[in-house]
CSV table of C-alpha atoms and ligand atoms in Angstrom, one decimal:
chain,number,residue,atom,x,y,z
A,186,MET,CA,6.3,-4.0,-119.7
A,187,THR,CA,7.4,-6.7,-122.2
A,188,ASP,CA,10.5,-6.2,-124.3
A,189,THR,CA,8.5,-5.7,-127.5
A,190,SER,CA,6.3,-3.0,-126.0
A,191,ARG,CA,9.3,-1.3,-124.3
A,192,ARG,CA,11.0,-1.3,-127.7
A,193,SER,CA,8.0,0.2,-129.4
A,194,SER,CA,7.6,2.9,-126.7
A,195,LEU,CA,11.2,4.0,-127.3
A,196,ILE,CA,11.0,4.2,-131.1
A,197,GLY,CA,10.8,7.7,-132.5
A,198,ARG,CA,11.8,9.4,-129.2
A,199,ASN,CA,15.1,11.3,-128.7
A,200,LEU,CA,16.3,9.4,-125.7
A,201,LEU,CA,19.2,11.7,-125.3
A,202,ALA,CA,17.3,14.9,-124.3
A,203,GLY,CA,14.0,16.2,-123.0
A,204,ALA,CA,11.7,15.1,-120.2
A,205,GLU,CA,11.9,11.4,-119.4
A,206,PRO,CA,9.3,10.2,-117.0
A,207,ASP,CA,10.6,6.7,-116.4
A,208,VAL,CA,14.4,6.5,-116.5
A,209,ALA,CA,14.6,3.1,-114.7
A,210,GLY,CA,11.9,1.5,-116.9
A,211,ASP,CA,13.5,2.7,-120.1
A,212,ALA,CA,16.8,1.2,-118.9
A,213,GLY,CA,15.1,-2.2,-118.7
A,214,HIS,CA,14.1,-2.4,-115.0
A,215,ASP,CA,10.7,-4.0,-114.8
A,216,GLY,CA,8.6,-3.3,-111.7
A,217,HIS,CA,11.2,-0.9,-110.3
A,218,PRO,CA,10.8,1.2,-107.2
A,219,PRO,CA,10.1,5.0,-107.4
A,220,ARG,CA,13.0,7.1,-108.6
A,221,VAL,CA,14.9,8.5,-105.7
A,222,GLY,CA,17.3,11.4,-105.3
A,223,PHE,CA,18.6,14.3,-103.1
A,224,PHE,CA,17.1,17.7,-102.4
A,225,THR,CA,19.9,19.8,-100.9
A,226,ASP,CA,18.5,22.9,-99.1
A,227,THR,CA,21.5,25.1,-98.9
A,228,SER,CA,19.6,27.7,-96.8
A,229,VAL,CA,20.1,25.4,-93.7
A,230,CYS,CA,23.6,24.1,-94.4
A,231,ILE,CA,26.0,25.0,-91.6
A,232,GLY,CA,29.2,23.8,-93.3
A,233,CYS,CA,29.9,21.2,-90.7
A,234,LYS,CA,31.1,18.7,-93.5
A,235,ALA,CA,29.5,15.8,-91.8
A,236,CYS,CA,28.3,14.8,-95.2
A,237,GLU,CA,31.8,14.7,-96.7
A,238,VAL,CA,33.1,12.7,-93.8
A,239,ALA,CA,30.1,10.2,-93.8
A,240,CYS,CA,30.6,9.7,-97.5
A,241,LYS,CA,34.3,9.0,-97.2
A,242,GLU,CA,33.7,6.7,-94.3
A,243,TRP,CA,30.9,4.6,-95.8
A,244,ASN,CA,32.4,4.3,-99.2
A,245,ALA,CA,36.0,3.9,-98.0
A,246,ILE,CA,37.3,6.7,-100.2
A,247,PRO,CA,41.0,7.6,-99.8
A,248,GLU,CA,42.1,10.9,-98.5
A,249,ASP,CA,43.0,13.3,-101.3
A,250,GLY,CA,44.7,16.3,-99.8
A,251,LEU,CA,43.5,18.6,-97.1
A,252,ASP,CA,45.3,21.7,-98.3
A,253,PHE,CA,44.8,25.1,-96.9
A,254,THR,CA,44.2,27.3,-99.9
A,255,GLY,CA,44.6,30.5,-98.1
A,256,MET,CA,41.5,31.8,-99.9
A,257,SER,CA,38.7,30.0,-98.0
A,258,PHE,CA,37.9,27.4,-95.3
A,259,ASP,CA,37.1,25.1,-98.2
A,260,ASN,CA,40.0,22.7,-98.1
A,261,THR,CA,38.2,20.0,-100.2
A,262,GLN,CA,38.1,22.5,-103.1
A,263,GLY,CA,35.9,20.5,-105.5
A,264,LEU,CA,34.3,17.2,-106.5
A,265,ASP,CA,36.7,14.6,-107.8
A,266,ALA,CA,37.3,10.9,-107.9
A,267,SER,CA,38.0,10.9,-104.2
A,268,SER,CA,35.6,13.6,-103.0
A,269,TRP,CA,32.1,12.6,-103.9
A,270,ARG,CA,30.6,15.3,-101.7
A,271,HIS,CA,32.0,18.8,-101.6
A,272,VAL,CA,30.8,21.5,-99.2
A,273,ALA,CA,31.4,24.9,-100.9
A,274,PHE,CA,32.2,27.9,-98.6
A,275,ILE,CA,31.4,31.1,-100.3
A,276,GLU,CA,32.1,34.4,-98.6
A,277,GLN,CA,30.1,37.3,-99.9
A,278,SER,CA,30.0,41.0,-99.1
A,279,LYS,CA,26.3,41.1,-98.8
A,280,PRO,CA,24.3,41.9,-95.7
A,281,LEU,CA,22.0,39.0,-94.6
A,282,GLY,CA,19.1,41.3,-93.9
A,283,ARG,CA,18.1,42.7,-90.6
A,284,ALA,CA,16.3,40.7,-88.1
A,285,GLU,CA,12.9,42.2,-87.3
A,286,ALA,CA,12.9,43.6,-83.8
A,287,ALA,CA,10.5,42.5,-81.0
A,288,VAL,CA,10.2,38.9,-82.0
A,289,ASP,CA,10.3,36.8,-78.9
A,290,HIS,CA,11.5,33.2,-79.0
A,291,SER,CA,12.0,32.6,-75.3
A,292,ASP,CA,9.3,29.9,-75.1
A,293,VAL,CA,10.6,27.9,-78.1
A,294,ASP,CA,12.0,24.4,-77.7
A,295,VAL,CA,14.8,24.7,-80.3
A,296,LEU,CA,16.0,21.2,-79.8
A,297,ALA,CA,12.6,19.7,-80.5
A,298,LEU,CA,12.3,21.9,-83.7
A,299,ALA,CA,15.8,20.9,-84.8
A,300,ALA,CA,14.8,17.3,-84.5
A,301,ARG,CA,12.0,17.9,-87.0
A,302,GLY,CA,14.4,19.4,-89.5
A,303,SER,CA,14.1,22.0,-92.2
A,304,GLY,CA,10.6,20.8,-93.2
A,305,THR,CA,9.3,22.7,-90.1
A,306,PRO,CA,7.3,25.7,-91.2
A,307,VAL,CA,9.1,29.0,-90.6
A,308,ALA,CA,6.5,30.4,-88.3
A,309,GLU,CA,6.5,27.3,-86.2
A,310,ALA,CA,10.3,27.1,-86.3
A,311,ALA,CA,10.4,30.6,-84.8
A,312,ILE,CA,12.9,31.8,-87.3
A,313,THR,CA,13.1,35.6,-86.9
A,314,PRO,CA,11.9,37.1,-90.2
A,315,THR,CA,14.5,39.3,-91.9
A,316,SER,CA,13.9,42.4,-94.0
A,317,PRO,CA,15.8,42.1,-97.3
A,318,ALA,CA,18.8,44.4,-97.1
A,319,SER,CA,20.9,45.7,-99.9
A,320,SER,CA,24.2,47.2,-98.9
A,321,PRO,CA,24.8,49.3,-97.0
A,322,SER,CA,22.1,48.8,-94.3
A,323,ALA,CA,20.3,51.7,-92.7
A,324,ASP,CA,23.0,52.2,-90.0
A,325,GLY,CA,25.6,52.5,-92.7
A,326,GLN,CA,27.0,49.0,-92.1
A,327,THR,CA,28.0,46.7,-94.9
A,328,GLY,CA,27.8,43.0,-94.2
A,329,LEU,CA,29.2,39.6,-95.0
A,330,ARG,CA,27.5,36.3,-95.4
A,331,TRP,CA,28.5,32.8,-95.9
A,332,LEU,CA,26.9,30.6,-98.4
A,333,MET,CA,27.4,26.9,-97.8
A,334,ALA,CA,26.3,24.2,-100.2
A,335,SER,CA,27.0,20.5,-100.3
A,336,ASP,CA,27.6,19.5,-104.0
A,337,VAL,CA,27.4,16.0,-105.4
A,338,CYS,CA,26.8,14.1,-108.7
A,339,LYS,CA,23.4,15.1,-110.1
A,340,HIS,CA,22.3,11.6,-111.2
A,341,CYS,CA,21.1,13.3,-114.4
A,342,THR,CA,18.0,12.1,-116.2
A,343,HIS,CA,20.1,12.2,-119.4
A,344,ALA,CA,23.5,11.2,-118.1
A,345,ALA,CA,26.1,11.9,-120.7
A,346,CYS,CA,28.7,10.0,-118.7
A,347,LEU,CA,26.6,6.9,-119.1
A,348,ASP,CA,25.8,7.5,-122.8
A,349,VAL,CA,29.5,7.7,-123.8
A,350,CYS,CA,30.9,4.9,-121.6
A,351,PRO,CA,32.3,2.3,-124.1
A,352,THR,CA,32.5,-0.5,-121.6
A,353,GLY,CA,29.1,-0.3,-119.9
A,354,SER,CA,30.7,0.4,-116.7
A,355,LEU,CA,28.3,3.3,-116.0
A,356,PHE,CA,24.7,2.1,-115.7
A,357,ARG,CA,21.3,3.2,-114.6
A,358,THR,CA,20.0,1.5,-111.5
A,359,GLU,CA,16.5,0.4,-110.7
A,360,PHE,CA,16.3,3.5,-108.4
A,361,GLY,CA,17.0,5.8,-111.4
A,362,THR,CA,20.5,6.6,-110.2
A,363,VAL,CA,23.8,6.4,-112.1
A,364,VAL,CA,26.5,4.1,-110.8
A,365,VAL,CA,30.0,3.2,-112.0
A,366,GLN,CA,31.1,-0.5,-111.8
A,367,ASP,CA,34.8,-0.2,-110.8
A,368,ASP,CA,35.8,-3.6,-112.1
A,369,ILE,CA,34.6,-2.9,-115.7
A,370,CYS,CA,35.9,0.7,-116.0
A,371,ASN,CA,39.0,0.9,-118.2
A,372,GLY,CA,39.8,4.4,-117.2
A,373,CYS,CA,39.4,5.9,-120.8
A,374,GLY,CA,38.1,9.1,-119.3
A,375,TYR,CA,35.3,9.7,-121.9
A,376,CYS,CA,32.8,10.2,-119.1
A,377,VAL,CA,35.0,12.9,-117.6
A,378,ALA,CA,34.8,15.0,-120.7
A,379,ALA,CA,31.1,14.3,-121.2
A,380,CYS,CA,29.8,15.3,-117.7
A,381,PRO,CA,28.3,18.9,-118.0
A,382,TYR,CA,28.9,19.5,-114.3
A,383,GLY,CA,32.6,18.4,-114.1
A,384,VAL,CA,31.7,15.7,-111.5
A,385,ILE,CA,33.2,12.4,-112.5
A,386,ASP,CA,36.9,11.9,-112.5
A,387,VAL,CA,39.6,9.3,-112.9
A,388,ARG,CA,41.6,8.4,-109.8
A,389,PRO,CA,45.3,8.3,-110.6
A,390,GLN,CA,46.1,5.7,-108.0
A,391,ASP,CA,43.8,3.0,-109.6
A,392,GLY,CA,43.1,4.4,-113.0
A,393,GLY,CA,39.4,4.0,-112.6
A,394,ALA,CA,36.5,6.6,-112.8
A,395,HIS,CA,34.7,7.3,-109.6
A,396,LYS,CA,31.8,9.4,-108.3
A,397,CYS,CA,28.8,9.3,-105.9
A,398,THR,CA,26.7,6.1,-106.2
A,399,LEU,CA,23.9,7.6,-104.1
A,400,CYS,CA,25.0,4.8,-101.7
A,401,TYR,CA,23.6,2.1,-104.0
A,402,ASP,CA,24.5,-0.6,-101.5
A,403,ARG,CA,22.6,1.2,-98.7
A,404,LEU,CA,19.5,1.8,-100.9
A,405,GLY,CA,19.5,-2.0,-101.7
A,406,ALA,CA,19.3,-2.6,-97.9
A,407,GLY,CA,16.5,-0.1,-97.5
A,408,GLN,CA,18.7,2.6,-95.9
A,409,GLU,CA,19.2,6.2,-96.8
A,410,PRO,CA,22.5,7.4,-98.2
A,411,ALA,CA,25.2,8.1,-95.6
A,412,CYS,CA,25.5,11.9,-96.2
A,413,ALA,CA,21.7,12.4,-95.8
A,414,LYS,CA,21.8,10.3,-92.7
A,415,ALA,CA,24.7,12.3,-91.2
A,416,CYS,CA,23.4,15.8,-92.0
A,417,PRO,CA,22.4,17.4,-88.7
A,418,THR,CA,20.2,20.1,-90.3
A,419,ASP,CA,18.4,18.1,-92.9
A,420,SER,CA,20.1,20.2,-95.6
A,421,ILE,CA,20.5,17.0,-97.5
A,422,GLN,CA,17.1,15.3,-97.9
A,423,PHE,CA,16.7,11.9,-99.5
A,424,GLY,CA,13.5,10.4,-100.9
A,425,PRO,CA,11.3,9.7,-103.9
A,426,LEU,CA,12.1,12.5,-106.4
A,427,ASP,CA,8.5,13.6,-107.0
A,428,GLU,CA,8.0,14.0,-103.2
A,429,LEU,CA,11.3,16.0,-103.0
A,430,ARG,CA,10.2,18.3,-105.8
A,431,GLU,CA,7.0,19.1,-104.0
A,432,ARG,CA,8.8,19.7,-100.7
A,433,ALA,CA,11.3,22.0,-102.4
A,434,ALA,CA,8.6,24.1,-104.1
A,435,ALA,CA,6.9,24.6,-100.7
A,436,ARG,CA,10.2,25.5,-99.1
A,437,VAL,CA,11.0,28.2,-101.8
A,438,GLU,CA,7.5,29.6,-101.3
A,439,GLU,CA,8.0,29.8,-97.6
A,440,LEU,CA,11.4,31.5,-97.9
A,441,HIS,CA,10.0,34.1,-100.4
A,442,ARG,CA,7.1,34.7,-97.9
A,443,VAL,CA,9.5,35.7,-95.1
A,444,GLY,CA,11.6,37.9,-97.4
A,445,VAL,CA,14.4,35.7,-98.8
A,446,ALA,CA,13.7,36.8,-102.3
A,447,ASP,CA,16.9,35.2,-103.8
A,448,ALA,CA,15.9,31.6,-102.9
A,449,ARG,CA,15.5,29.5,-106.1
A,450,LEU,CA,15.6,25.9,-107.2
A,451,TYR,CA,18.4,24.5,-109.4
A,452,GLY,CA,18.2,21.2,-111.3
A,453,HIS,CA,14.5,20.5,-110.4
A,454,ASP,CA,13.0,21.1,-113.8
A,455,PRO,CA,12.4,18.0,-116.0
A,456,GLU,CA,12.3,20.2,-119.0
A,457,ASP,CA,15.8,21.6,-118.5
A,458,GLY,CA,18.9,20.7,-120.6
A,459,VAL,CA,19.5,17.4,-118.8
A,460,GLY,CA,15.9,16.4,-118.3
A,461,GLY,CA,16.1,17.4,-114.6
A,462,ASP,CA,18.6,16.2,-112.0
A,463,GLY,CA,18.1,13.4,-109.6
A,464,ALA,CA,20.1,15.6,-107.1
A,465,PHE,CA,18.8,19.2,-107.1
A,466,PHE,CA,19.3,22.2,-104.9
A,467,LEU,CA,17.8,25.2,-103.2
A,468,LEU,CA,20.2,28.1,-103.7
A,469,LEU,CA,20.4,31.6,-102.3
A,470,ASP,CA,22.2,33.2,-105.3
A,471,GLU,CA,23.0,32.6,-108.9
A,472,PRO,CA,24.3,29.0,-109.7
A,473,GLU,CA,27.6,30.5,-110.9
A,474,VAL,CA,28.3,31.8,-107.4
A,475,TYR,CA,28.3,28.2,-106.2
A,476,GLY,CA,30.4,27.0,-109.2
A,477,LEU,CA,27.5,25.4,-110.9
A,478,PRO,CA,26.8,25.9,-114.7
A,479,PRO,CA,23.8,28.2,-115.1
A,480,ASP,CA,22.2,26.3,-118.0
A,481,PRO,CA,23.7,22.8,-118.3
A,482,VAL,CA,22.9,20.7,-121.4
A,483,VAL,CA,23.5,17.0,-121.8
A,484,THR,CA,26.6,16.9,-124.0
A,485,THR,CA,25.2,14.0,-126.1
A,486,ARG,CA,22.0,15.9,-127.0
A,487,ASP,CA,23.0,16.7,-130.5
A,488,LEU,CA,24.5,13.3,-131.3
A,489,PRO,CA,21.5,12.1,-133.4
A,490,SER,CA,21.6,15.2,-135.7
A,491,MET,CA,25.4,15.0,-135.8
A,492,TRP,CA,25.3,11.4,-137.0
A,493,ARG,CA,22.5,12.4,-139.6
A,494,HIS,CA,24.8,15.2,-140.9
A,495,ALA,CA,27.8,13.0,-141.0
A,496,GLY,CA,25.8,10.3,-142.8
A,497,ALA,CA,24.5,12.8,-145.4
A,498,ALA,CA,28.1,14.1,-145.9
A,499,ALA,CA,29.4,10.5,-146.4
A,500,LEU,CA,26.6,9.8,-148.9
A,501,THR,CA,27.4,13.0,-150.8
A,502,LEU,CA,31.1,12.0,-150.9
A,503,LEU,CA,30.3,8.5,-152.0
A,504,GLY,CA,28.0,9.9,-154.7
A,505,GLY,CA,30.8,12.2,-155.9
A,506,VAL,CA,33.3,9.4,-156.0
A,507,ALA,CA,30.9,7.2,-157.9
A,508,ALA,CA,30.2,9.9,-160.4
A,509,VAL,CA,33.9,10.4,-161.0
A,510,PHE,CA,34.4,6.7,-161.6
A,511,ALA,CA,31.4,6.6,-163.9
A,512,ALA,CA,32.7,9.5,-165.9
A,513,HIS,CA,36.2,8.0,-166.0
A,514,GLY,CA,34.7,4.7,-167.2
A,515,GLY,CA,32.8,6.5,-170.0
A,516,MET,CA,35.9,8.3,-171.2
A,517,SER,CA,37.9,5.0,-171.2
A,518,GLY,CA,35.1,3.4,-173.2
A,519,ARG,CA,35.2,6.3,-175.8
A,520,ARG,CA,39.0,6.0,-176.0
A,521,THR,CA,38.8,2.3,-176.6
A,522,GLY,CA,36.2,2.9,-179.3
A,523,ARG,CA,38.4,5.4,-181.2
A,524,TRP,CA,42.0,4.0,-180.9
A,525,GLY,CA,41.5,0.6,-179.2
A,526,ARG,CA,42.0,-1.6,-182.3
B,1636,LIG,S1,26.5,14.8,-113.0
B,1636,LIG,FE1,28.0,14.1,-114.4
B,1636,LIG,S2,28.7,12.2,-113.5
B,1636,LIG,FE2,26.8,12.7,-112.5
B,1636,LIG,S3,25.2,11.5,-113.7
B,1636,LIG,FE3,25.3,13.6,-114.5
B,1636,LIG,S4,26.8,13.4,-116.3
B,1636,LIG,FE4,27.1,11.6,-114.9
B,1637,LIG,S1,26.2,17.6,-93.2
B,1637,LIG,FE1,24.5,18.9,-93.8
B,1637,LIG,S2,24.9,20.8,-92.7
B,1637,LIG,FE2,26.8,19.6,-92.6
B,1637,LIG,S3,27.9,20.4,-94.3
B,1637,LIG,FE3,26.8,18.6,-95.1
B,1637,LIG,S4,24.9,19.5,-95.9
B,1637,LIG,FE4,25.8,21.1,-94.6
């Protein structure tokens, strides 16, 4: 697309909200590759933290405290400038459901199936279907379940962090991802306040903002991000976003079919408040349970109308001041006419 046709395709659109089919193209990348992202299927996460470790190793991120909170096995506690992946451990008083009796898996090669990952159909993967159980179960037992979910920067379609960055340190890559250039960041922290997910943060040691780059250097070399590569269960899947969305929809359908009624997608919808996330999730409960905002909205969405209102207010003020001066000038003139000789 030429510069002129790109400019005319952008005119009249609110570029800060709504569906955005070509983020990389609109950022000026001609002939760019397909937009890529993460689909994190939390239903198969085992909480091993291989993703956290791989991320730290590959990106040479400093250690930022391994404190025992006394509340959970989650000693990372959250995303910040030195934790670009965070595996949440959520303990719930909620029975998992009861395994259906008389399902025989003795002839199943579990290692071969594991090698195929979470894309393996449930029937083929020989997962014992469970009956949904609300507490307490038939035998009077209440239960406990762990929810584990590896959180990360969402590489938003409308990334408020990028919109507010005054130095251009945050930019949209040719893969449609959002990356910080450390050497340009001045540490002002505007992006920290703007991110609707509380992801990006300033590292006190170097005063710069940091977050997941979706391993931009690895993508450039044709490799998948380190976390996806390390995940032993394929909970973190990397690929072209359109393909991941199709895979995720099929996975939710599959889980519903075997009785996991709570399975739902989060961040997959291009019509949501951030125009859809480049990193989206399959969750087994409400987003709030995982510490995710239920209905995130890009914080710069209303900037155009705010500027319009501010402009109208400034014009009204200027009009008022001009009217006062005009009236004052008229009175002076009349005064000059009467006594000015
Ligand atoms: S999640 Fe936050 S830091 Fe990541 S792209 Fe979106 S606004 Fe930026
Ligand atoms: S590597 Fe995969 S299974 Fe292990 S904690 Fe991370 S997402 Fe979960």
